[in-house]
Short mmCIF file of C-alpha atoms in Angstrom, two decimals:
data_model
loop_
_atom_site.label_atom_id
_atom_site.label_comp_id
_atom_site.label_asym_id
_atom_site.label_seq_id
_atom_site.Cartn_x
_atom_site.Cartn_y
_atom_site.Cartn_z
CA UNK A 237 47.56 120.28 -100.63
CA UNK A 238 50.64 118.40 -98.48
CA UNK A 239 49.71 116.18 -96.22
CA UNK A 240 51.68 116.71 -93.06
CA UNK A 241 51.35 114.95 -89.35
CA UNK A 242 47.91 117.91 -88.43
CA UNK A 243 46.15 115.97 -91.25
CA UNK A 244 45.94 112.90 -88.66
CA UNK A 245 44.88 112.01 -85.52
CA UNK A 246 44.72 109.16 -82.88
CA UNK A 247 42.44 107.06 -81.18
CA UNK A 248 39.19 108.27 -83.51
CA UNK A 249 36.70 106.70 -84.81
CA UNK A 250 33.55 107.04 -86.86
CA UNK A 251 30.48 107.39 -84.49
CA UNK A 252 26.99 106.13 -86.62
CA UNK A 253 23.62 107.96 -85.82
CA UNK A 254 21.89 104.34 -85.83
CA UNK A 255 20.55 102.49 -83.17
CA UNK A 256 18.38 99.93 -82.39
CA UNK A 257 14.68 100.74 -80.46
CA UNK A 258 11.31 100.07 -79.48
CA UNK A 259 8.39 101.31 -81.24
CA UNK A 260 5.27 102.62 -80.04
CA UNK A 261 2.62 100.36 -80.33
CA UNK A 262 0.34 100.32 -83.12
CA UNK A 263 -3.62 100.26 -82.28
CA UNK A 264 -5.72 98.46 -85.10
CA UNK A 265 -8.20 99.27 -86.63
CA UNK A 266 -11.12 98.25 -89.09
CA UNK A 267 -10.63 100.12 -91.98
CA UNK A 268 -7.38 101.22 -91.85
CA UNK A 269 -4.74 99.47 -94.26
CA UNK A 270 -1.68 101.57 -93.88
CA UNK A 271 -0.13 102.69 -90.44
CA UNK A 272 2.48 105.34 -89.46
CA UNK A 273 4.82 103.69 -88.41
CA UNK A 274 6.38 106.12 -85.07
CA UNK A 275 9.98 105.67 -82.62
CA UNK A 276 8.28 107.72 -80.11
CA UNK A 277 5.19 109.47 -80.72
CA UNK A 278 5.54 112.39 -77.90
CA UNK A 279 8.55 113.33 -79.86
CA UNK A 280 8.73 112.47 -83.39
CA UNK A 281 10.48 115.18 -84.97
CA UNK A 282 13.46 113.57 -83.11
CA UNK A 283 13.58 110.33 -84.81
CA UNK A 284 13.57 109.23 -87.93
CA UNK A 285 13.07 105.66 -89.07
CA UNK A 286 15.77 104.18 -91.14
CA UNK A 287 14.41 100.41 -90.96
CA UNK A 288 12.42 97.47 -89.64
CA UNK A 289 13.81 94.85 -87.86
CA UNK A 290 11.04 92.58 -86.47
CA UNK A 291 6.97 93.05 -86.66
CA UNK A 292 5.14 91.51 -84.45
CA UNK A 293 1.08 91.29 -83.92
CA UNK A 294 -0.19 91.43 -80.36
CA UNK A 295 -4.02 90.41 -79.22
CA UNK A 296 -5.60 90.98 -75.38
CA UNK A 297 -2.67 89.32 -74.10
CA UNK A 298 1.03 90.23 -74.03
CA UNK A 299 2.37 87.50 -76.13
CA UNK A 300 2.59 87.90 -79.35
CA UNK A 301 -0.12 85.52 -81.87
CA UNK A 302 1.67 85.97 -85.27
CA UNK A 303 5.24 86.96 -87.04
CA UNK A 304 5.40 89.09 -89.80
CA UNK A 305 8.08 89.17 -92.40
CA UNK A 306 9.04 91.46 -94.69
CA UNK A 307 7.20 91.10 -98.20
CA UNK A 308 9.69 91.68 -100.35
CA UNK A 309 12.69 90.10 -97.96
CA UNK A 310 14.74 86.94 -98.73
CA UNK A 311 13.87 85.15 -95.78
CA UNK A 312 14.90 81.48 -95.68
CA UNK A 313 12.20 78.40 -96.07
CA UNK A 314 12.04 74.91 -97.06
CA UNK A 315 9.52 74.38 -100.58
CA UNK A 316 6.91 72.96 -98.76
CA UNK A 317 6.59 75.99 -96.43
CA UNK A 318 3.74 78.39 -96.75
CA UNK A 319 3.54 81.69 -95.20
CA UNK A 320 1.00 84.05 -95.40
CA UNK A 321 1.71 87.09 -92.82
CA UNK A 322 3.72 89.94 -94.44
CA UNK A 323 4.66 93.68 -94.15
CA UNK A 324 4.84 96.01 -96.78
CA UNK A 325 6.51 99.27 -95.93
CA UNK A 326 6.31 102.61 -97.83
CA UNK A 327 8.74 105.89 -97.31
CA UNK A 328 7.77 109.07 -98.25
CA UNK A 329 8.79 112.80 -97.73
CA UNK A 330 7.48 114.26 -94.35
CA UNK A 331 5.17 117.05 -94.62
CA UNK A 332 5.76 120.08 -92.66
CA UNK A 333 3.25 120.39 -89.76
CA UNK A 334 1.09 123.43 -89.28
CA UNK A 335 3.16 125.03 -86.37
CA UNK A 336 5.99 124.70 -89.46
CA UNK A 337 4.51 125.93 -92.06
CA UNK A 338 3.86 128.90 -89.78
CA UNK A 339 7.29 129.43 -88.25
CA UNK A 340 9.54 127.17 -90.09
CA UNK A 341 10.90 124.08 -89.57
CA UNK A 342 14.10 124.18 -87.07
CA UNK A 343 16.63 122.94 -89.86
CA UNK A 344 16.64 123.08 -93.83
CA UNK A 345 16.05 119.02 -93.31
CA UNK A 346 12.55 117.64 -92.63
CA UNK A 347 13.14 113.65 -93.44
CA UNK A 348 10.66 111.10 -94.44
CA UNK A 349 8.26 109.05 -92.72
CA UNK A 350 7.61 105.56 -92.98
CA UNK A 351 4.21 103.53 -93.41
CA UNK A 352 3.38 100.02 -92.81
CA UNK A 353 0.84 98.00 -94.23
CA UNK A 354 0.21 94.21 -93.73
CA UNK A 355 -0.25 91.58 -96.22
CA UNK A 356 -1.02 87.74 -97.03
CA UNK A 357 0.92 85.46 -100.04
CA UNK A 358 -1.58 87.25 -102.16
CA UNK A 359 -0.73 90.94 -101.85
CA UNK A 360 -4.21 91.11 -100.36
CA UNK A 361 -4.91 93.01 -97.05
CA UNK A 362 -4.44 90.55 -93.94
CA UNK A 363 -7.18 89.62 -92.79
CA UNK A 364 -6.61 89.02 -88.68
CA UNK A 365 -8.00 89.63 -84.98
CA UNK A 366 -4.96 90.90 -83.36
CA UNK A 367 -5.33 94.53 -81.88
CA UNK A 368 -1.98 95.97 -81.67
CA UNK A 369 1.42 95.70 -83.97
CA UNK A 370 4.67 95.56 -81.87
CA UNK A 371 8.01 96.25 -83.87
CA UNK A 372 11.59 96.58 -83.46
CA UNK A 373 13.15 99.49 -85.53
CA UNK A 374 16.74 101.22 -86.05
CA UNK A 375 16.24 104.35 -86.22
CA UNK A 376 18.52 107.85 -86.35
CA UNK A 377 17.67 110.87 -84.52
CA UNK A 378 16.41 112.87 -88.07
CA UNK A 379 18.11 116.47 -87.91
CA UNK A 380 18.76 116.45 -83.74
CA UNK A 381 23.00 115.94 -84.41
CA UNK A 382 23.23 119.28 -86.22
CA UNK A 383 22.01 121.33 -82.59
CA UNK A 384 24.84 119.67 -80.55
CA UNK A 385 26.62 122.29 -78.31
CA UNK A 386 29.26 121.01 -79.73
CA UNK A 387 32.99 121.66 -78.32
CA UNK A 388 30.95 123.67 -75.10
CA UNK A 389 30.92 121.05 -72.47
CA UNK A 390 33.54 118.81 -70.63
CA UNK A 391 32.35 116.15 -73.42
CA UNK A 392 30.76 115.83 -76.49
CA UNK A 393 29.29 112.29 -75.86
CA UNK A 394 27.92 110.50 -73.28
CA UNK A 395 28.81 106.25 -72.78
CA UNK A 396 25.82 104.07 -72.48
CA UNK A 397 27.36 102.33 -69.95
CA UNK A 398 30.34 103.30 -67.46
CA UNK A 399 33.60 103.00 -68.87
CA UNK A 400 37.30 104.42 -68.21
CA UNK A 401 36.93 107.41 -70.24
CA UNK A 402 37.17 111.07 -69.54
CA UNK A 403 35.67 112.51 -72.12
CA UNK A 404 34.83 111.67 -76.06
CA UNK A 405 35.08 114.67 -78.28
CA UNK A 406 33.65 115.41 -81.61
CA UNK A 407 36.69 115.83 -84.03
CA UNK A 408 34.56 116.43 -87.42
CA UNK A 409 31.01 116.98 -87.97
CA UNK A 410 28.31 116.10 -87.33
CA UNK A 411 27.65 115.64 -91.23
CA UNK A 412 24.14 116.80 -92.44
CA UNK A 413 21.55 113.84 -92.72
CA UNK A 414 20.43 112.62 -95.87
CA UNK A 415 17.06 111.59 -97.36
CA UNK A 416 16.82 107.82 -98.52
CA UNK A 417 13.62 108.83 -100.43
CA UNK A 418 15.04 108.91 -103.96
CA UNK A 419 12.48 110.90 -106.95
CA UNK A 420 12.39 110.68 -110.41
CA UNK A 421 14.14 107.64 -111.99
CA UNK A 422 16.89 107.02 -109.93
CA UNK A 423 15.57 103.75 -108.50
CA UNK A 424 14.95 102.31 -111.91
CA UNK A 425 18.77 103.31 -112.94
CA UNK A 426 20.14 101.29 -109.66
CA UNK A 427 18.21 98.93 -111.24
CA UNK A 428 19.84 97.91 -114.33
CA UNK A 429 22.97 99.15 -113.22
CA UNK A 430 22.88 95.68 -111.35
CA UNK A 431 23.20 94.35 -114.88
CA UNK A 432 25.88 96.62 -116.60
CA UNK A 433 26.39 96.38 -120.09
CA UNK A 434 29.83 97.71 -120.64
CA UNK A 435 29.14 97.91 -124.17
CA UNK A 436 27.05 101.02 -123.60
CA UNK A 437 29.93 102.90 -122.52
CA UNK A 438 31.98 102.41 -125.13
CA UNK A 439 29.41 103.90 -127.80
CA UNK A 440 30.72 105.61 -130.66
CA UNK A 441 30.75 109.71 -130.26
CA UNK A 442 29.66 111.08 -126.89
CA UNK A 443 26.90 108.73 -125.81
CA UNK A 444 29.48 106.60 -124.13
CA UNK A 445 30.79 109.33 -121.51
CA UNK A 446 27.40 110.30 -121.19
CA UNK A 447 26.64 106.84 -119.99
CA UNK A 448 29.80 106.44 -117.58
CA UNK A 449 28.67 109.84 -116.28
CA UNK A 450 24.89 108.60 -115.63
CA UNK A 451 26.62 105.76 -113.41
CA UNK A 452 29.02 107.47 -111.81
CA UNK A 453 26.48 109.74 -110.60
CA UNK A 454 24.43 107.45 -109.27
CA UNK A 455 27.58 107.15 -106.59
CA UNK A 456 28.01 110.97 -105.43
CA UNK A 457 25.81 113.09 -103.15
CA UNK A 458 23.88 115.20 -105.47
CA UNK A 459 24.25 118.29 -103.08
CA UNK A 460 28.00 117.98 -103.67
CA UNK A 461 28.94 120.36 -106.31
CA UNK A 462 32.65 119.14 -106.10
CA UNK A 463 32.07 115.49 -106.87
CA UNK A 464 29.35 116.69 -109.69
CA UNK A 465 32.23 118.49 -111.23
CA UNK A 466 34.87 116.20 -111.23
CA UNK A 467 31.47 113.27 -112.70
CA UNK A 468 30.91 116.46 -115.03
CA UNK A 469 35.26 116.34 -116.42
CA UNK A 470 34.90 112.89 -117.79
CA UNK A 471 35.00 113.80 -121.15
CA UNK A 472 35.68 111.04 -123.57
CA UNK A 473 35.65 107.14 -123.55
CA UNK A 474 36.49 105.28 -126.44
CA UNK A 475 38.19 101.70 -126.81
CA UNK A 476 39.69 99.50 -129.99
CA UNK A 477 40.32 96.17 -130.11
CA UNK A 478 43.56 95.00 -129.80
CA UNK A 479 45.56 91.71 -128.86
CA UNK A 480 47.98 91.57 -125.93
CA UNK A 481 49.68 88.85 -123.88
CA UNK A 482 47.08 87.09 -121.44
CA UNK A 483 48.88 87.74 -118.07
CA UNK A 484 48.60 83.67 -117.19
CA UNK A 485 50.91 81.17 -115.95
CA UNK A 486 52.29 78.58 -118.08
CA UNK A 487 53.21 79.24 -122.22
CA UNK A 488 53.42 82.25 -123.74
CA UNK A 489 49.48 82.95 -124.54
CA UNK A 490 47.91 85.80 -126.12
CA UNK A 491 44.07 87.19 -126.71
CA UNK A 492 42.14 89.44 -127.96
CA UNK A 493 40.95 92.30 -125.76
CA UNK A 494 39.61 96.10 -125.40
CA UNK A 495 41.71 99.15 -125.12
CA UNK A 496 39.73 101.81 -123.14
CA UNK A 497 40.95 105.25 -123.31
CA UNK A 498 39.40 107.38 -120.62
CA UNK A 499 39.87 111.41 -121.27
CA UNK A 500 39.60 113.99 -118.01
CA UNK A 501 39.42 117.43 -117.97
CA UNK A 502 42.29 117.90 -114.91
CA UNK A 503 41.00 120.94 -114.17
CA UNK A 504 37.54 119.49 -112.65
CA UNK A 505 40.09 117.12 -110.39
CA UNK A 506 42.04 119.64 -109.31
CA UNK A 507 43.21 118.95 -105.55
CA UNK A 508 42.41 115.65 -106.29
CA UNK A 509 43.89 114.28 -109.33
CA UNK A 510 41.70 111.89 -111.63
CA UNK A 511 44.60 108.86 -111.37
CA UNK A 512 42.37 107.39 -108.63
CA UNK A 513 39.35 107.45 -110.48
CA UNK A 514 40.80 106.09 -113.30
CA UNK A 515 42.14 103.23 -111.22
CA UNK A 516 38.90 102.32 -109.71
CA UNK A 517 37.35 102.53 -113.14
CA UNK A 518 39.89 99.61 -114.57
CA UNK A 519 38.61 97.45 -112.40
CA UNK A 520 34.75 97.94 -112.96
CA UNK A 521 35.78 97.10 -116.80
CA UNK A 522 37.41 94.67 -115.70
CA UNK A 523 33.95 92.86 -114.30
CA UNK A 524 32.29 93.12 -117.43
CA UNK A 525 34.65 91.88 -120.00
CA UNK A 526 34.50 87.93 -119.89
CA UNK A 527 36.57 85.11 -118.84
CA UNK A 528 38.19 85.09 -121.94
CA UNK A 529 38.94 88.53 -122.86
CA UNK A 530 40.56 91.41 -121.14
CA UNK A 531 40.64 95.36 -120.88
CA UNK A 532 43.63 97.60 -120.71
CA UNK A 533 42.90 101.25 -119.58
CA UNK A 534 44.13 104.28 -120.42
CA UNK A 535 43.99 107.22 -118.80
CA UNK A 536 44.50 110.30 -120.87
CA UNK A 537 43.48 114.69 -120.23
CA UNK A 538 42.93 117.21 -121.84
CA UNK A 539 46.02 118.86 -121.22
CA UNK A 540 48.66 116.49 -120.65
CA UNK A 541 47.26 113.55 -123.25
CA UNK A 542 48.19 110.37 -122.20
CA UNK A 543 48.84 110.13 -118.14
CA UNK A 544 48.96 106.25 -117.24
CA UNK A 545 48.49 102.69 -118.91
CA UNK A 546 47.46 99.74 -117.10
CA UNK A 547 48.75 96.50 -118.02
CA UNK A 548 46.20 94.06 -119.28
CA UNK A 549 43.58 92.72 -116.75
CA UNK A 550 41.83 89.78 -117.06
CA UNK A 551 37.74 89.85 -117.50
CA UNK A 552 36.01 88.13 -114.43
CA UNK A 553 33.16 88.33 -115.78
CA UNK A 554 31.26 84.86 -116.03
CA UNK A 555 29.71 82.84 -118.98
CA UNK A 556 26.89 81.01 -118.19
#
């Protein structure tokens, strides 16, 4: 596990499957309230849309009669403003097509597809008399990265535009794509994790690691078993009240804070080590306590008790 001077390399950097395009047009039609929303419909196994940038609604002519904005966006507008042209977008799973189902799709990921449907201030359908939708997406190219030839050529990547460069190879990767479409209850956890309450990880028994462990995993690809082990060897939280110097200037002044005492199994970190965690973890504590109070972590395993202390840190938390 040394680092040495193969470990690093010059002149790199990370190269994003994300780009800005064009849509295809969407035709309207009476009747229909939700649209697919398509990069390029000759070949649309080889995008995949990650977002909407602009919507636009299009009648006989070529400039566009009306704006749409997203329904659920924070756009900005004075009080008296009313608007009443929005679109709604829905993601969901892609189904396999029947040439697919029949042969298999070309890699173990398939992707999602998007759907767009337009709306007025009410949530109702729009009512309108445009004809087509123009939009402005980013998109990725869904699982076309993992069939680059890579290393087999004079270079990996080509530049948009000419440049002073030889050639641009592909140090790492590419990394497998990753659905945004979450199942289950995960989108409800993000949620109210957006309103911690601390105090629910410092339950009594094991419900408080069971908590931290609920959070933490909301943070780690679930298809990586080594970061579900090392959620998996937090095995104890517990804290005590205690009263400590307030790290201030000025006088001498002291308070009354929370000990935390966070217990790892070292084995699930081997490679690793947990220290970092535990570091990262002071601080998140360290949001929820207030203004007036303060938590001091400790990090302690199963075999080697108690590993570090952190000195007292300040809550930053505020009180409205």
């Amino acid at each position: 596990n040394a680092v040495d001077a193969s470990n690093f390399r010059l002149h790199c950097t990370p190269a994003i499957n994300l780009f800005p395009r064009r849509g295809d047009r969407i035709h309207l039609h009476p009747g229909i309230a939700e649209h697919h929303v398509l990069a390029d419909r000759t070949r649309p196994m080889d995008f995949e849309i990650h977002g909407v940038e602009q919507v636009e609604g299009f009648g006989d002519g070529n400039a566009p009669m009306q704006r749409f904005e997203p329904s659920y966006g924070a756009q900005p507008r004075s009080w008296h403003e009313r608007r009443s042209a929005f679109y709604a977008l829905r993601r969901q799973p892609r189904r396999l097509s029947t040439g697919q189902r029949r042969t298999g799709p070309r890699s173990s990921y398939v992707g999602s597809e998007v759907f767009l449907s337009l709306v007025d201030g009410e949530q109702a359908p729009y009512s309108h008399q445009l004809r087509q939708l123009g939009m402005q997406l980013w998109c990725s190219n869904r699982d076309l990265p993992l069939h680059m030839p890579v290393g087999k050529s004079s270079t990996d990547f080509m530049l948009d535009e000419g440049g002073p460069v030889a050639s641009i190879r592909c140090v790492a990767g590419p990394t497998r794509p990753r659905s945004g479409v979450t199942a289950g209850d995960t989108r409800w956890r993000l949620i109210s994790h957006l309103q911690l309450n601390y105090l629910s990880l410092l339950d009594a028994g094991d419900d408080g690691a069971t908590a931290l462990r609920e959070m933490l995993t909301l943070y780690h690809d679930p298809h990586d078993a080594a970061a579900r082990r090392q959620v998996d060897g937090v095995r104890r939280i517990a804290s005590r009240p205690i009263v400590r110097r307030i790290p201030v200037p000025g006088p001498a002044t002291y308070g009354r804070g929370l000990e935390i005492t966070l217990t790892c199994d070292d084995a699930a970190f081997e490679g690793q080590g947990v220290y970092l965690l535990a570091s990262v973890l002071r601080h998140v504590f360290a949001r929820q306590a207030s203004l007036n109070s303060f938590t001091e972590t400790v990090l302690c395993t199963l075999e080697r008790n108690e590993v570090a202390r952190w000195p007292a840190h300040l809550g930053n938390r505020p009180i409205l």
